[in-house]
Amino acid sequence: SHGTALQAQHLPAPVTSASKLQSQRHQLYLLKDGESNGGRGVVVGFLKVGYKKLFLLDQQGAHIEAEPLSVLDFYVAENLQRHGYGRELFDFMLQHKNVEPVMMAYDRPSPKFLSFLAKHYCLTQSVPQVNNFVVFEAFFLNRAATQSRKVPLRKPDGEIKPYSLMEREVVRQEQKAPPWPFVPPHLPQESVSSQRSHSLSVESSPSRAATRAALASAPGSNRDQSPRFPLTERCREKRTSSLNRSQLGFH
């Protein structure tokens, strides 16, 4: 109910309603227990996400304009918390949107939600913002790496030659160079092999359609299943290894 959620989240007014969903381009994920309430079912929890255009401050205090997928509302019934339902709901959203939790922004997360992110996804180092959103340090690191891969290096400006002169120069260079496969000994031989190996790696890599099909075929109701993201996997491996050491008595 709205009243229970408002009390738990310490909100003055509901931020999720049917009318707001109709007027805003947000997505709502619901987790339902279909056997309760005399077979009519009951909502266990819900999660609302949407893209928000934000002006963020990075670690150096520089302003960055971004539009990340943001968690706008997240609630699990208090009597059903600590049963894995919140993680099941959150993991389903991550898999459906194909996004890592570190690349998301979080609108006014409660202390419980921040503990949830730290426990399951190792998100602890947040960067202070002037708005109500919370982002973490790796958000800016991964964003900078992604942009550097997408933006090609600009070639240095050179002298602009008339087209006829450029054409004659190319022809002269082709006439000087011996025909393939007679490559001069001073030229690296691995250029052809590297091109072939690159084409083989591209052909052998899975297509996007196959990846989407594999995700779609995975059962979303499996509570132990989680999305396969590098940062999330490394976080879970660290947690598992620390738990194993504590169980064996090592400190």
Short mmCIF file of C-alpha atoms in Angstrom, two decimals:
data_model
loop_
_atom_site.label_atom_id
_atom_site.label_comp_id
_atom_site.label_asym_id
_atom_site.label_seq_id
_atom_site.Cartn_x
_atom_site.Cartn_y
_atom_site.Cartn_z
CA SER A 1 0.00 0.00 0.00
CA HIS A 2 1.02 3.62 -0.50
CA GLY A 3 0.90 4.36 3.23
CA THR A 4 3.26 1.52 4.20
CA ALA A 5 5.73 2.41 1.45
CA LEU A 6 5.70 6.10 2.38
CA GLN A 7 6.41 5.33 6.03
CA ALA A 8 9.25 2.97 5.15
CA GLN A 9 10.85 5.37 2.66
CA HIS A 10 10.17 8.54 4.71
CA LEU A 11 8.56 10.29 1.73
CA PRO A 12 6.00 13.11 2.09
CA ALA A 13 4.02 11.97 -0.98
CA PRO A 14 4.00 8.92 -3.31
CA VAL A 15 6.45 9.09 -6.21
CA THR A 16 4.90 6.17 -8.11
CA SER A 17 1.31 6.12 -9.33
CA ALA A 18 -0.63 5.04 -12.39
CA SER A 19 -1.17 8.62 -13.54
CA LYS A 20 2.55 9.42 -13.30
CA LEU A 21 3.43 6.30 -15.26
CA GLN A 22 1.08 7.38 -18.03
CA SER A 23 2.59 10.85 -18.31
CA GLN A 24 6.25 9.86 -17.89
CA ARG A 25 8.37 7.43 -19.85
CA HIS A 26 9.24 5.22 -16.90
CA GLN A 27 9.17 1.44 -16.51
CA LEU A 28 7.76 -0.36 -13.51
CA TYR A 29 8.80 -3.88 -12.50
CA LEU A 30 6.48 -5.80 -10.16
CA LEU A 31 7.20 -8.94 -8.16
CA LYS A 32 3.97 -10.76 -7.26
CA ASP A 33 3.11 -13.72 -5.04
CA GLY A 34 0.29 -15.28 -7.01
CA GLU A 35 -0.79 -17.79 -4.34
CA SER A 36 -1.44 -15.35 -1.50
CA ASN A 37 -4.61 -13.40 -0.75
CA GLY A 38 -6.95 -16.26 -1.55
CA GLY A 39 -5.37 -16.89 -4.95
CA ARG A 40 -5.78 -13.29 -6.06
CA GLY A 41 -2.12 -12.58 -5.43
CA VAL A 42 -0.26 -9.83 -3.60
CA VAL A 43 2.55 -7.51 -4.67
CA VAL A 44 5.86 -8.41 -2.99
CA GLY A 45 7.79 -5.41 -4.29
CA PHE A 46 8.21 -2.96 -7.14
CA LEU A 47 11.04 -1.16 -8.91
CA LYS A 48 10.70 1.92 -11.13
CA VAL A 49 13.45 3.04 -13.52
CA GLY A 50 13.79 5.67 -16.23
CA TYR A 51 16.34 7.76 -18.09
CA LYS A 52 17.11 11.14 -16.53
CA LYS A 53 19.15 13.99 -17.96
CA LEU A 54 21.48 14.99 -15.14
CA PHE A 55 24.29 17.47 -14.54
CA LEU A 56 26.80 15.61 -12.40
CA LEU A 57 30.07 16.44 -10.67
CA ASP A 58 32.97 14.04 -11.12
CA GLN A 59 35.76 13.41 -8.61
CA GLN A 60 37.56 16.60 -9.71
CA GLY A 61 34.42 18.72 -9.43
CA ALA A 62 33.98 19.09 -13.21
CA HIS A 63 30.42 19.33 -14.54
CA ILE A 64 29.33 16.46 -16.78
CA GLU A 65 26.03 16.16 -18.63
CA ALA A 66 24.72 12.60 -18.77
CA GLU A 67 21.46 10.71 -19.20
CA PRO A 68 21.89 7.45 -17.29
CA LEU A 69 19.25 4.88 -16.48
CA SER A 70 18.14 5.81 -12.97
CA VAL A 71 16.41 3.99 -10.15
CA LEU A 72 13.49 6.23 -9.21
CA ASP A 73 11.61 4.05 -6.70
CA PHE A 74 12.35 0.69 -5.07
CA TYR A 75 10.34 -1.02 -2.35
CA VAL A 76 9.85 -4.53 -0.94
CA ALA A 77 7.19 -5.25 1.68
CA GLU A 78 8.84 -5.03 5.09
CA ASN A 79 7.61 -8.45 6.26
CA LEU A 80 9.19 -10.00 3.13
CA GLN A 81 12.55 -8.25 3.25
CA ARG A 82 15.82 -10.21 3.72
CA HIS A 83 14.41 -13.13 1.72
CA GLY A 84 16.18 -12.41 -1.57
CA TYR A 85 13.14 -10.85 -3.27
CA GLY A 86 14.76 -7.44 -3.66
CA ARG A 87 17.83 -8.88 -5.33
CA GLU A 88 15.68 -11.08 -7.60
CA LEU A 89 13.69 -8.04 -8.71
CA PHE A 90 16.79 -5.86 -9.15
CA ASP A 91 18.73 -8.54 -11.06
CA PHE A 92 15.78 -9.06 -13.41
CA MET A 93 15.79 -5.35 -14.23
CA LEU A 94 19.58 -5.35 -14.82
CA GLN A 95 19.27 -8.29 -17.19
CA HIS A 96 16.28 -6.81 -19.00
CA LYS A 97 17.97 -3.41 -19.46
CA ASN A 98 21.44 -4.94 -19.99
CA VAL A 99 23.15 -2.47 -17.67
CA GLU A 100 25.58 -2.69 -14.77
CA PRO A 101 24.44 -1.18 -11.47
CA VAL A 102 27.55 1.05 -11.31
CA MET A 103 26.50 2.77 -14.54
CA MET A 104 23.15 3.82 -13.05
CA ALA A 105 22.08 6.82 -10.97
CA TYR A 106 19.92 6.53 -7.85
CA ASP A 107 17.28 9.06 -6.88
CA ARG A 108 17.31 9.73 -3.12
CA PRO A 109 18.24 6.17 -2.04
CA SER A 110 17.31 5.25 1.51
CA PRO A 111 19.95 3.94 3.95
CA LYS A 112 18.53 0.43 3.43
CA PHE A 113 18.90 0.75 -0.33
CA LEU A 114 22.49 1.98 0.00
CA SER A 115 23.27 -1.04 2.21
CA PHE A 116 21.63 -3.27 -0.40
CA LEU A 117 23.86 -1.83 -3.16
CA ALA A 118 26.99 -2.19 -1.03
CA LYS A 119 26.19 -5.78 -0.04
CA HIS A 120 25.22 -7.22 -3.42
CA TYR A 121 27.09 -5.00 -5.92
CA CYS A 122 30.03 -3.52 -3.92
CA LEU A 123 28.85 0.04 -4.57
CA THR A 124 30.28 2.03 -1.67
CA GLN A 125 32.34 4.96 -3.00
CA SER A 126 29.79 7.59 -4.02
CA VAL A 127 30.65 11.01 -5.46
CA PRO A 128 28.80 13.88 -3.71
CA GLN A 129 26.27 15.69 -5.90
CA VAL A 130 24.33 18.91 -5.52
CA ASN A 131 21.07 17.21 -6.55
CA ASN A 132 19.25 14.30 -4.94
CA PHE A 133 20.89 11.65 -7.11
CA VAL A 134 23.69 9.34 -6.05
CA VAL A 135 26.34 8.03 -8.44
CA PHE A 136 29.48 6.05 -7.68
CA GLU A 137 33.13 6.60 -8.62
CA ALA A 138 33.29 3.83 -11.23
CA PHE A 139 30.46 5.55 -13.13
CA PHE A 140 32.88 8.24 -14.33
CA LEU A 141 35.77 5.82 -14.95
CA ASN A 142 33.69 3.47 -17.12
CA ARG A 143 32.02 6.40 -18.88
CA ALA A 144 35.40 7.93 -19.79
CA ALA A 145 36.68 4.57 -21.07
CA THR A 146 33.56 4.04 -23.20
CA GLN A 147 33.79 7.50 -24.72
CA SER A 148 37.51 7.10 -25.51
CA ARG A 149 36.75 3.89 -27.40
CA LYS A 150 33.94 5.49 -29.40
CA VAL A 151 35.66 8.76 -30.36
CA PRO A 152 38.34 8.25 -33.07
CA LEU A 153 41.62 10.08 -32.84
CA ARG A 154 41.70 13.21 -34.95
CA LYS A 155 44.30 13.18 -37.67
CA PRO A 156 46.73 16.11 -37.69
CA ASP A 157 45.91 18.81 -40.15
CA GLY A 158 48.19 18.79 -43.19
CA GLU A 159 48.60 20.67 -46.40
CA ILE A 160 45.53 20.41 -48.62
CA LYS A 161 46.50 19.46 -52.16
CA PRO A 162 44.41 19.75 -55.29
CA TYR A 163 42.67 16.51 -56.21
CA SER A 164 44.66 16.10 -59.44
CA LEU A 165 47.99 16.38 -57.61
CA MET A 166 46.93 13.91 -54.95
CA GLU A 167 45.74 11.46 -57.59
CA ARG A 168 49.04 11.63 -59.50
CA GLU A 169 51.01 11.12 -56.29
CA VAL A 170 49.02 7.99 -55.40
CA VAL A 171 49.58 6.57 -58.88
CA ARG A 172 53.34 7.18 -58.64
CA GLN A 173 53.49 5.42 -55.29
CA GLU A 174 51.59 2.43 -56.66
CA GLN A 175 53.96 2.19 -59.60
CA LYS A 176 57.01 2.18 -57.31
CA ALA A 177 55.64 -0.55 -55.02
CA PRO A 178 56.07 -4.16 -56.29
CA PRO A 179 52.87 -6.19 -56.81
CA TRP A 180 51.56 -8.50 -54.11
CA PRO A 181 52.78 -10.95 -52.77
CA PHE A 182 56.30 -9.57 -53.40
CA VAL A 183 56.57 -7.50 -50.25
CA PRO A 184 59.84 -5.63 -49.63
CA PRO A 185 61.83 -7.08 -46.72
CA HIS A 186 61.68 -3.79 -44.79
CA LEU A 187 57.86 -3.96 -44.57
CA PRO A 188 56.39 -5.98 -41.66
CA GLN A 189 55.01 -9.33 -42.80
CA GLU A 190 52.51 -9.61 -39.97
CA SER A 191 50.22 -6.96 -41.46
CA VAL A 192 48.41 -9.52 -43.66
CA SER A 193 48.30 -12.15 -40.94
CA SER A 194 47.02 -9.64 -38.41
CA GLN A 195 44.24 -8.65 -40.78
CA ARG A 196 43.31 -12.30 -41.24
CA SER A 197 43.34 -13.00 -37.50
CA HIS A 198 41.20 -9.89 -36.92
CA SER A 199 38.64 -11.06 -39.47
CA LEU A 200 38.57 -14.52 -37.87
CA SER A 201 38.03 -13.03 -34.41
CA VAL A 202 35.16 -10.91 -35.71
CA GLU A 203 33.53 -13.84 -37.47
CA SER A 204 33.85 -16.13 -34.45
CA SER A 205 32.44 -13.62 -31.97
CA PRO A 206 28.75 -14.02 -31.06
CA SER A 207 26.29 -11.63 -32.63
CA ARG A 208 24.13 -9.22 -30.65
CA ALA A 209 21.02 -11.12 -31.67
CA ALA A 210 22.44 -14.35 -30.24
CA THR A 211 23.32 -12.61 -26.98
CA ARG A 212 19.82 -11.17 -26.67
CA ALA A 213 18.33 -14.60 -27.42
CA ALA A 214 20.45 -16.19 -24.68
CA LEU A 215 19.30 -13.58 -22.18
CA ALA A 216 15.68 -13.90 -23.23
CA SER A 217 15.77 -17.70 -22.90
CA ALA A 218 17.17 -17.55 -19.37
CA PRO A 219 14.41 -18.00 -16.76
CA GLY A 220 13.84 -14.69 -15.00
CA SER A 221 12.15 -16.28 -11.98
CA ASN A 222 15.28 -18.16 -10.82
CA ARG A 223 16.28 -16.40 -7.62
CA ASP A 224 19.91 -17.64 -7.75
CA GLN A 225 20.43 -16.36 -11.29
CA SER A 226 22.11 -13.01 -11.74
CA PRO A 227 23.14 -10.96 -14.79
CA ARG A 228 26.64 -11.65 -16.10
CA PHE A 229 28.46 -8.33 -15.83
CA PRO A 230 32.23 -8.08 -15.21
CA LEU A 231 32.07 -5.63 -12.30
CA THR A 232 29.19 -7.46 -10.63
CA GLU A 233 30.92 -10.82 -11.04
CA ARG A 234 34.17 -9.53 -9.50
CA CYS A 235 32.18 -8.13 -6.57
CA ARG A 236 30.42 -11.45 -5.97
CA GLU A 237 33.71 -13.40 -6.25
CA LYS A 238 35.25 -11.21 -3.53
CA ARG A 239 32.22 -11.71 -1.27
CA THR A 240 32.28 -15.50 -1.83
CA SER A 241 36.00 -15.82 -1.12
CA SER A 242 35.70 -13.75 2.07
CA LEU A 243 32.76 -15.88 3.22
CA ASN A 244 34.70 -19.09 2.56
CA ARG A 245 37.66 -17.83 4.59
CA SER A 246 35.41 -16.88 7.49
CA GLN A 247 33.71 -20.30 7.43
CA LEU A 248 37.10 -22.09 7.53
CA GLY A 249 38.21 -20.00 10.49
CA PHE A 250 40.73 -17.82 8.67
CA HIS A 251 40.79 -14.10 9.48
#
